[in-house]
Coordinates of C-alpha atoms in Angstrom, one line a residue:
M1 CA 18.3 156.3 144.7
S2 CA 20.0 159.2 142.9
K3 CA 23.7 159.6 142.3
A4 CA 23.7 162.5 144.7
L5 CA 22.3 160.4 147.6
H6 CA 24.9 157.6 146.8
Q7 CA 27.7 160.1 147.0
L8 CA 26.2 161.5 150.2
K9 CA 26.0 158.1 151.9
K10 CA 29.7 157.5 151.1
H11 CA 30.7 160.6 153.0
I12 CA 28.2 160.6 155.9
D13 CA 27.9 158.1 158.7
V14 CA 24.2 157.7 159.0
S15 CA 24.6 155.4 162.0
N16 CA 26.1 158.3 164.0
P17 CA 23.3 160.1 166.1
K18 CA 25.2 163.5 165.8
T19 CA 24.8 163.3 162.0
W20 CA 21.0 163.4 162.4
V21 CA 21.2 166.3 164.9
V22 CA 23.1 168.3 162.3
I23 CA 20.6 167.4 159.5
A24 CA 17.6 168.3 161.8
A25 CA 19.2 171.7 162.6
G26 CA 19.7 172.3 158.9
V27 CA 16.2 171.5 158.0
A28 CA 14.8 173.6 160.9
G29 CA 16.9 176.5 159.6
I30 CA 15.5 176.1 156.1
V31 CA 11.9 176.0 157.5
I32 CA 12.5 179.2 159.5
L33 CA 14.0 181.0 156.6
V34 CA 11.1 180.0 154.3
E35 CA 8.5 181.1 156.9
T36 CA 10.3 184.4 157.5
R37 CA 10.3 185.2 153.8
R38 CA 6.6 184.1 153.5
R39 CA 5.6 186.5 156.3
K40 CA 7.6 189.4 154.8
R41 CA 5.8 188.8 151.4
R42 CA 2.5 188.7 153.2
A43 CA 3.2 191.9 155.1
T44 CA 4.3 193.6 151.8
L45 CA 1.1 192.4 150.1
L46 CA -1.0 193.8 152.9
T47 CA 0.8 197.1 152.7
R48 CA 0.3 197.3 148.9
E49 CA -3.3 196.3 149.0
G50 CA -5.6 199.1 150.3
L51 CA -2.6 201.0 151.7
G52 CA -2.3 198.3 154.4
A53 CA -5.6 199.3 156.0
F54 CA -7.1 195.8 156.1
V55 CA -6.1 192.8 158.2
E56 CA -8.5 190.6 156.2
R57 CA -11.2 191.1 153.6
F58 CA -14.5 189.4 153.4
E59 CA -18.1 190.4 152.7
L60 CA -21.0 190.5 155.1
L61 CA -24.2 191.2 153.1
P62 CA -26.8 193.5 154.6
F63 CA -30.2 192.3 155.8
P64 CA -32.9 192.2 153.1
Q65 CA -34.6 195.4 152.1
P66 CA -38.2 195.7 153.3
P67 CA -40.9 195.2 150.6
P68 CA -42.6 198.3 149.1
P69 CA -44.0 200.7 149.9
A70 CA -41.6 200.8 152.8
S71 CA -38.6 203.1 152.2
R72 CA -35.1 201.8 151.6
L73 CA -32.9 201.1 154.6
L74 CA -31.0 204.2 155.8
L75 CA -27.5 202.8 154.9
S76 CA -28.4 201.0 151.7
G77 CA -25.6 200.9 149.2
F78 CA -22.9 201.9 151.6
K79 CA -19.8 199.8 152.4
F80 CA -18.0 199.9 155.7
A81 CA -15.1 198.4 157.5
V82 CA -14.6 197.4 161.2
T83 CA -11.5 197.7 163.3
D84 CA -10.2 194.2 164.3
I85 CA -11.5 194.7 167.8
F86 CA -15.1 193.9 166.9
D87 CA -16.4 190.4 166.9
V88 CA -17.6 189.0 163.6
K89 CA -19.1 185.5 163.7
G90 CA -16.8 183.0 162.1
Y91 CA -13.6 185.1 162.4
V92 CA -11.0 185.5 165.1
T93 CA -10.9 189.0 166.6
G94 CA -7.1 189.7 166.3
F95 CA -6.9 192.8 168.6
G96 CA -3.9 194.0 166.5
S97 CA -1.7 191.1 167.5
T98 CA -0.8 187.9 165.7
S99 CA -0.1 186.2 169.1
W100 CA -3.6 187.1 170.4
K101 CA -5.2 185.9 167.2
R102 CA -3.3 182.6 167.3
T103 CA -4.4 181.9 170.8
H104 CA -8.1 182.7 170.6
E105 CA -11.1 181.1 169.0
E106 CA -13.4 182.3 166.3
A107 CA -16.2 184.6 167.5
T108 CA -19.6 182.9 167.9
K109 CA -21.6 186.1 167.6
T110 CA -21.2 189.4 165.7
A111 CA -20.9 192.6 167.7
V112 CA -24.1 194.5 168.3
A113 CA -22.8 197.7 166.6
V114 CA -21.8 195.7 163.5
T115 CA -25.2 193.9 163.4
A116 CA -27.1 197.2 163.7
L117 CA -25.3 198.6 160.6
L118 CA -26.0 195.4 158.6
K119 CA -29.6 195.5 159.6
N120 CA -29.8 199.0 158.1
G121 CA -28.5 198.1 154.7
A122 CA -24.7 198.5 154.9
T123 CA -22.3 195.9 153.6
C124 CA -19.2 195.0 155.7
V125 CA -16.1 194.4 153.6
G126 CA -13.4 193.5 156.1
K127 CA -11.5 194.1 159.3
T128 CA -8.8 196.8 159.7
V129 CA -5.5 197.3 161.4
L130 CA -5.1 198.9 164.8
D131 CA -2.4 199.5 167.3
E132 CA -1.4 196.3 169.0
L133 CA -4.0 195.5 171.8
S134 CA -5.5 198.9 170.9
F135 CA -2.7 200.5 173.0
G136 CA -1.5 203.7 171.3
I137 CA -2.4 206.7 169.2
T138 CA 0.2 206.4 166.5
G139 CA -1.5 203.7 164.4
E140 CA 1.7 201.8 163.9
N141 CA 1.6 198.0 164.1
M142 CA 4.6 195.7 163.9
D143 CA 2.6 192.5 163.2
F144 CA 0.4 193.5 160.4
G145 CA 2.3 196.5 159.1
S146 CA 1.3 200.2 159.6
P147 CA -1.4 201.5 157.4
T148 CA -0.2 204.3 155.0
N149 CA -1.7 207.7 155.7
P150 CA -3.1 208.7 152.3
V151 CA -2.9 212.4 153.0
L152 CA 0.7 212.2 154.3
P153 CA 2.4 208.9 153.4
S154 CA 5.6 209.5 155.2
H155 CA 3.9 210.2 158.5
I156 CA 1.8 208.2 161.0
P157 CA -1.9 207.7 160.3
G158 CA -2.8 208.1 164.0
G159 CA -4.5 205.4 166.1
S160 CA -5.6 203.3 167.6
S161 CA -8.2 202.7 164.8
S162 CA -5.7 203.6 162.1
G163 CA -6.8 201.1 159.4
S164 CA -10.4 202.2 159.6
A165 CA -9.4 205.9 159.2
V166 CA -7.1 205.0 156.2
A167 CA -9.8 202.9 154.6
V168 CA -12.2 205.9 154.7
A169 CA -9.7 208.5 153.7
S170 CA -8.5 206.5 150.7
Q171 CA -12.2 206.0 149.6
L172 CA -12.1 202.2 150.0
V173 CA -15.2 202.4 152.1
D174 CA -18.0 204.9 152.8
F175 CA -17.6 204.8 156.5
A176 CA -15.8 202.7 159.2
I177 CA -16.2 202.0 162.9
G178 CA -13.5 201.8 165.5
T179 CA -13.0 202.4 169.2
D180 CA -12.1 205.6 171.0
T181 CA -10.7 205.2 174.5
I182 CA -8.2 208.0 174.7
G183 CA -8.4 209.3 171.1
G184 CA -8.6 206.1 169.0
V185 CA -11.0 207.7 166.5
R186 CA -10.4 211.4 166.9
V187 CA -6.6 211.3 166.3
P188 CA -6.6 209.2 163.1
A189 CA -9.5 211.3 161.8
S190 CA -7.5 214.4 162.3
F191 CA -4.3 213.0 160.8
C192 CA -6.1 211.5 157.8
G193 CA -8.2 214.6 157.1
I194 CA -11.7 213.0 157.6
L195 CA -14.6 213.3 160.1
G196 CA -14.4 211.3 163.3
Y197 CA -17.0 210.9 166.0
R198 CA -16.6 209.8 169.6
P199 CA -20.1 209.4 171.1
S200 CA -21.1 210.0 174.7
H201 CA -19.8 207.2 176.9
G202 CA -22.2 204.3 177.2
T203 CA -24.6 205.4 174.4
V204 CA -23.4 202.9 171.8
S205 CA -23.3 199.2 172.7
T206 CA -19.9 197.7 173.3
I207 CA -21.2 194.1 173.4
G208 CA -18.9 192.1 171.1
V209 CA -16.0 194.6 171.4
L210 CA -12.8 193.6 173.1
P211 CA -12.3 196.0 176.1
S212 CA -9.3 198.3 176.6
S213 CA -10.6 200.3 179.5
Q214 CA -14.4 199.9 180.0
S215 CA -14.8 203.1 181.9
L216 CA -13.4 205.0 178.9
D217 CA -14.2 202.8 175.9
T218 CA -16.6 204.0 173.2
V219 CA -17.6 202.8 169.7
G220 CA -16.8 205.6 167.3
W221 CA -17.0 206.1 163.5
F222 CA -15.4 207.7 160.5
A223 CA -16.8 209.3 157.3
R224 CA -15.8 211.7 154.6
D225 CA -19.4 212.9 154.1
P226 CA -21.2 214.6 157.1
S227 CA -24.5 213.2 155.9
I228 CA -23.1 209.6 156.2
L229 CA -21.6 210.5 159.6
H230 CA -25.1 211.7 160.6
R231 CA -26.8 208.6 159.3
V232 CA -24.4 206.2 161.0
G233 CA -24.9 208.1 164.2
H234 CA -28.7 207.8 164.1
I235 CA -28.3 204.0 163.7
L236 CA -25.8 203.4 166.4
L237 CA -27.3 205.9 168.8
Q238 CA -30.8 204.8 168.0
I239 CA -32.0 208.3 167.4
N240 CA -35.2 209.0 165.6
P241 CA -34.5 210.5 162.1
V242 CA -36.2 213.9 162.6
E243 CA -35.3 217.3 161.2
P244 CA -31.8 218.4 162.2
R245 CA -31.7 221.0 165.0
R246 CA -29.7 224.1 164.2
V247 CA -26.9 225.2 166.5
R248 CA -27.8 227.8 169.1
N249 CA -24.6 228.4 171.0
L250 CA -21.1 227.1 171.2
M251 CA -18.2 227.9 173.5
I252 CA -14.6 228.1 172.5
A253 CA -11.9 226.9 174.8
D254 CA -9.6 229.6 173.6
D255 CA -6.7 228.8 176.0
L256 CA -6.4 225.3 174.5
F257 CA -5.6 226.7 171.1
Q258 CA -2.4 228.0 172.6
L259 CA -1.3 224.4 172.7
S260 CA -1.8 223.9 169.0
K261 CA 1.0 224.6 166.5
V262 CA -1.5 225.5 163.8
P263 CA -2.2 229.3 163.4
K264 CA -5.5 230.3 165.0
Q265 CA -6.4 232.1 161.7
K266 CA -6.8 228.7 160.1
T267 CA -8.9 227.3 162.9
V268 CA -10.6 229.8 165.1
H269 CA -10.9 232.3 162.3
V270 CA -12.6 229.8 160.0
V271 CA -15.3 228.8 162.5
N272 CA -15.9 232.4 163.6
K273 CA -16.6 233.2 159.9
V274 CA -19.2 230.6 159.8
A275 CA -20.9 231.6 163.1
E276 CA -20.1 235.1 164.0
N277 CA -21.5 234.9 167.5
L278 CA -19.3 232.0 168.6
S279 CA -16.8 232.4 171.4
G280 CA -14.7 229.2 171.2
F281 CA -14.0 225.5 170.5
I282 CA -10.9 223.2 170.7
P283 CA -8.2 221.8 168.4
T284 CA -8.3 218.0 168.1
V285 CA -4.6 217.5 168.6
A286 CA -1.8 219.8 169.5
D287 CA 0.8 218.6 167.0
P288 CA 0.9 217.5 163.3
P289 CA 1.4 213.7 162.7
L290 CA 4.9 212.5 163.5
K291 CA 7.1 211.0 160.8
L292 CA 7.1 207.2 160.5
N293 CA 9.8 205.5 162.6
S294 CA 10.4 208.7 164.7
K295 CA 12.8 208.4 167.6
K296 CA 11.2 207.3 170.8
A297 CA 12.4 210.4 172.6
V298 CA 9.9 212.4 170.4
F299 CA 6.9 210.4 171.5
S300 CA 6.8 211.4 175.2
E301 CA 6.1 215.1 174.5
F302 CA 3.8 214.2 171.6
H303 CA 1.7 212.0 173.9
D304 CA 1.7 214.5 176.7
R305 CA 0.5 217.3 174.5
A306 CA -2.1 215.1 172.7
F307 CA -3.6 213.7 175.9
T308 CA -4.0 217.2 177.3
L309 CA -6.7 217.8 174.7
L310 CA -8.0 214.2 174.2
S311 CA -8.6 213.6 177.9
I312 CA -11.4 216.2 178.1
A313 CA -14.0 214.0 176.3
S314 CA -12.5 210.7 177.5
M315 CA -12.6 211.6 181.2
S316 CA -15.9 213.5 181.1
G317 CA -17.7 211.1 178.9
C318 CA -18.8 213.9 176.6
C319 CA -19.3 213.5 172.9
Q320 CA -16.8 215.0 170.5
V321 CA -16.5 215.3 166.7
T322 CA -13.3 215.9 164.7
V323 CA -13.9 218.2 161.6
P324 CA -11.1 218.6 159.0
L325 CA -10.2 222.1 157.9
G326 CA -7.8 221.6 155.0
K327 CA -4.0 221.8 155.5
H328 CA -1.3 224.0 157.0
E329 CA 2.2 223.6 155.6
D330 CA 1.0 220.3 153.9
F331 CA -0.2 218.9 157.3
P332 CA -3.9 218.1 157.7
I333 CA -5.6 220.2 160.4
S334 CA -8.9 219.9 162.2
V335 CA -11.0 221.4 165.0
S336 CA -13.2 219.6 167.4
F337 CA -16.7 220.3 168.8
I338 CA -17.6 218.9 172.2
A339 CA -21.1 218.7 173.7
F340 CA -22.3 217.5 177.1
H341 CA -23.0 213.9 177.8
G342 CA -26.1 212.8 175.9
A343 CA -26.1 215.7 173.5
D344 CA -25.1 213.5 170.5
K345 CA -28.0 214.4 168.3
F346 CA -27.3 218.1 168.9
L347 CA -23.6 217.6 168.0
L348 CA -24.4 215.5 164.8
D349 CA -27.0 218.1 163.7
T350 CA -24.5 220.9 164.3
V351 CA -21.8 219.3 162.1
L352 CA -24.4 218.5 159.3
D353 CA -25.5 222.1 159.4
M354 CA -22.2 223.8 159.6
Y355 CA -19.9 221.5 157.6
P356 CA -20.4 223.0 154.1
S357 CA -19.8 226.6 155.4
L358 CA -16.7 225.4 157.4
Q359 CA -15.2 223.8 154.3
E360 CA -15.9 226.9 152.2
Q361 CA -14.3 229.2 154.7
A362 CA -11.3 226.8 155.1
S363 CA -10.9 226.8 151.3
I364 CA -11.0 230.6 151.2
T365 CA -8.5 230.8 154.0
S366 CA -6.1 228.3 152.4
N367 CA -6.3 229.8 148.9
S368 CA -6.3 233.5 149.9
L369 CA -3.4 235.6 151.0
P370 CA -1.2 234.2 153.7
L371 CA -1.7 235.3 157.3
P372 CA 1.1 235.2 159.9
D373 CA 1.6 232.4 162.3
T374 CA 0.7 234.4 165.4
N375 CA -1.0 231.6 167.4
G376 CA -2.8 234.2 169.4
D377 CA 0.4 236.0 170.6
M378 CA -0.3 239.1 168.5
D379 CA -2.5 241.9 169.7
A380 CA -5.6 243.0 167.8
S381 CA -3.9 246.0 166.1
E382 CA -1.0 243.9 164.8
L383 CA -3.4 241.3 163.5
L384 CA -5.3 244.0 161.7
K385 CA -2.1 245.3 160.2
E386 CA -1.2 241.8 158.9
K387 CA -4.6 241.4 157.4
G388 CA -4.1 244.7 155.7
N389 CA -0.7 243.5 154.4
A390 CA -2.4 240.4 153.1
A391 CA -5.1 242.4 151.3
F392 CA -2.4 244.7 149.9
K393 CA -0.5 241.8 148.4
G394 CA -3.7 240.6 146.9
R395 CA -4.2 244.1 145.3
Q396 CA -7.3 244.7 147.4
W397 CA -6.4 248.3 148.1
N398 CA -9.7 249.4 149.7
K399 CA -9.8 246.4 152.0
A400 CA -6.2 247.1 153.0
V401 CA -7.1 250.8 153.8
N402 CA -9.9 249.6 156.0
Y403 CA -7.7 247.1 157.9
Y404 CA -5.0 249.7 158.5
T405 CA -7.6 252.3 159.6
E406 CA -9.0 249.8 162.2
A407 CA -5.4 249.1 163.4
I408 CA -4.8 252.9 163.8
K409 CA -8.0 253.2 165.8
L410 CA -6.5 250.7 168.3
N411 CA -3.0 252.2 168.3
E412 CA -2.5 255.7 167.0
T413 CA 1.2 255.8 167.9
N414 CA 2.5 253.2 165.4
A415 CA 4.2 254.8 162.5
T416 CA 4.1 251.6 160.4
Y417 CA 0.3 251.6 160.3
Y418 CA 0.2 255.1 158.8
C419 CA 3.0 254.3 156.4
N420 CA 1.3 251.1 155.2
R421 CA -2.1 252.9 154.7
A422 CA -0.2 255.5 152.7
A423 CA 1.0 252.8 150.3
A424 CA -2.6 251.6 149.8
Y425 CA -3.7 255.2 149.2
L426 CA -1.0 255.6 146.6
E427 CA -2.3 252.6 144.7
L428 CA -5.8 254.1 144.8
G429 CA -4.6 257.5 143.6
C430 CA -5.5 259.2 146.8
F431 CA -2.3 261.2 146.9
Q432 CA -3.3 263.9 149.5
Q433 CA -4.3 261.2 152.0
A434 CA -1.1 259.3 151.3
A435 CA 1.0 262.4 152.0
E436 CA -0.9 263.2 155.2
D437 CA -0.4 259.6 156.5
C438 CA 3.3 259.8 155.7
S439 CA 3.7 263.1 157.6
K440 CA 2.1 261.4 160.7
A441 CA 4.4 258.4 160.3
I442 CA 7.5 260.7 160.2
L443 CA 6.3 262.6 163.3
L444 CA 6.2 259.3 165.1
D445 CA 9.4 257.9 163.5
K446 CA 12.0 260.4 162.1
K447 CA 14.0 257.6 160.5
N448 CA 11.1 256.0 158.6
V449 CA 12.7 255.8 155.1
K450 CA 9.5 254.3 153.5
A451 CA 7.5 257.2 154.8
Y452 CA 9.8 259.7 153.1
L453 CA 9.8 257.8 149.9
R454 CA 6.0 257.5 149.8
R455 CA 5.4 261.1 150.7
G456 CA 7.9 262.1 148.0
T457 CA 5.9 260.0 145.5
A458 CA 2.6 261.5 146.6
R459 CA 3.9 265.0 146.4
E460 CA 5.4 264.4 143.0
S461 CA 2.0 263.2 141.8
L462 CA 0.5 266.4 143.3
L463 CA 3.1 268.4 141.3
C464 CA 4.8 269.6 144.5
Y465 CA 8.2 268.9 143.0
K466 CA 10.3 270.9 145.5
E467 CA 8.8 269.2 148.5
A468 CA 9.0 265.8 146.9
A469 CA 12.7 266.3 146.1
Q470 CA 13.3 267.2 149.8
D471 CA 11.7 264.0 150.8
F472 CA 13.8 261.9 148.5
K473 CA 17.0 263.7 149.8
H474 CA 16.0 262.9 153.4
A475 CA 15.6 259.2 152.4
L476 CA 19.1 259.3 150.8
V477 CA 20.5 260.8 154.0
L478 CA 19.1 257.8 155.9
E479 CA 20.0 255.2 153.2
P480 CA 22.6 256.6 150.8
Q481 CA 22.4 253.6 148.6
N482 CA 18.7 253.7 148.1
K483 CA 18.1 253.4 144.3
V484 CA 14.5 254.5 144.3
A485 CA 15.3 257.7 146.2
N486 CA 18.4 258.3 144.0
L487 CA 16.5 258.0 140.7
A488 CA 13.6 260.0 141.9
E489 CA 15.8 262.9 143.2
K490 CA 17.6 263.0 139.8
R491 CA 14.3 262.9 137.9
L492 CA 12.9 265.8 140.0
R493 CA 16.1 267.8 139.6
K494 CA 15.7 267.7 135.8
L495 CA 12.0 268.6 136.0
M496 CA 12.8 271.7 138.1
S497 CA 15.8 272.8 136.0

């Protein structure tokens, strides 16, 4: 016995029962402290590895390839993840809850949807995080840690199938499957900037999937590449792989875009550019992703606005696809296409057909001149004026003239339209047209300083120095401190002296 224990025996009455109660309490406290630290370390590890997307990693190899001359399986070489709501033989389905996982047995069979993907050549690499009991659209989870949104790390990834979306967006897998009851696939797809598909209700087997609300539950999937989204859809929906059918007609729910905080120019404008004969579609969600750990008061309005849009497909049983369209003010944005129940092949074919053009137009819109955040509140003539302003800033003078001309056709009583077109004419060297536009602007607005300045510049270029000097003097009457008018008036005075 060590000296420490000898000393301890001298000071402790081991025959006293209270002594053992104190010792037991101390040991229990140490055990609890050690276990708490272990769980924290585990949670940290999960967060660091794969952005916290996975609950657990494993590998389920695909079924063997058929012998030649048969073609390779449709999903050969692709890796996928499954939300921890799907049964996988030999693993406990956690349902986003450590309590649930601790009190349930390992699955004896693998979910039908997972088996179908394995049969077609894909490799499953693990289970991913979801909202606890699949109840929520934020993607946050207290037990397993919230997956990190790779597009916007300080904001929520969206849920319920948050881990699957993050795994795809961070390129850890080629595609992933999750469930969409009230937006569980569509919301995280939108917030993580990837494709997300909710099929028609009842078209993909939910055998081996823990139910949230059987009348609304669907098995959905995520992908970065539309061709992979298309392939997975053909497997899960059991569609024959025939030539994709081109889109014939789409309808836009224009009123729903009034709910979105993203400018219509970055959504409606982009799709209309791809298919000029379209008349509408819907935003996926109304708001950008909330910041992590936002105050609870914020969530009520966020949910109400989100469910206004998400409930359309959920309640009708229709199929819906979320398509990313770049960013607005650093937030990922998307639009959704909805088709009637059973039109899944049509919708998948449409996305495959339109996706490259949509991304091209989204890129052009993002990289080109900024358009105002009108959200549909601006009339057509004002929108044309703003497009003209954007073209002017980009030194596209002829295009600016065309936009201003169209605006004038719609509203001939707006002095600003004439004045702005005059500025573009000046850049093109069309001084007579510029002077005429300024004269019209002044007739409509006697205090339009810019019109006097621009007409003065045009007249000076036409060698009409006296008339030009008068214009600059008028500008100085309206704005005595105007430096441009002051310098021009002095310059013309010297020329005429």
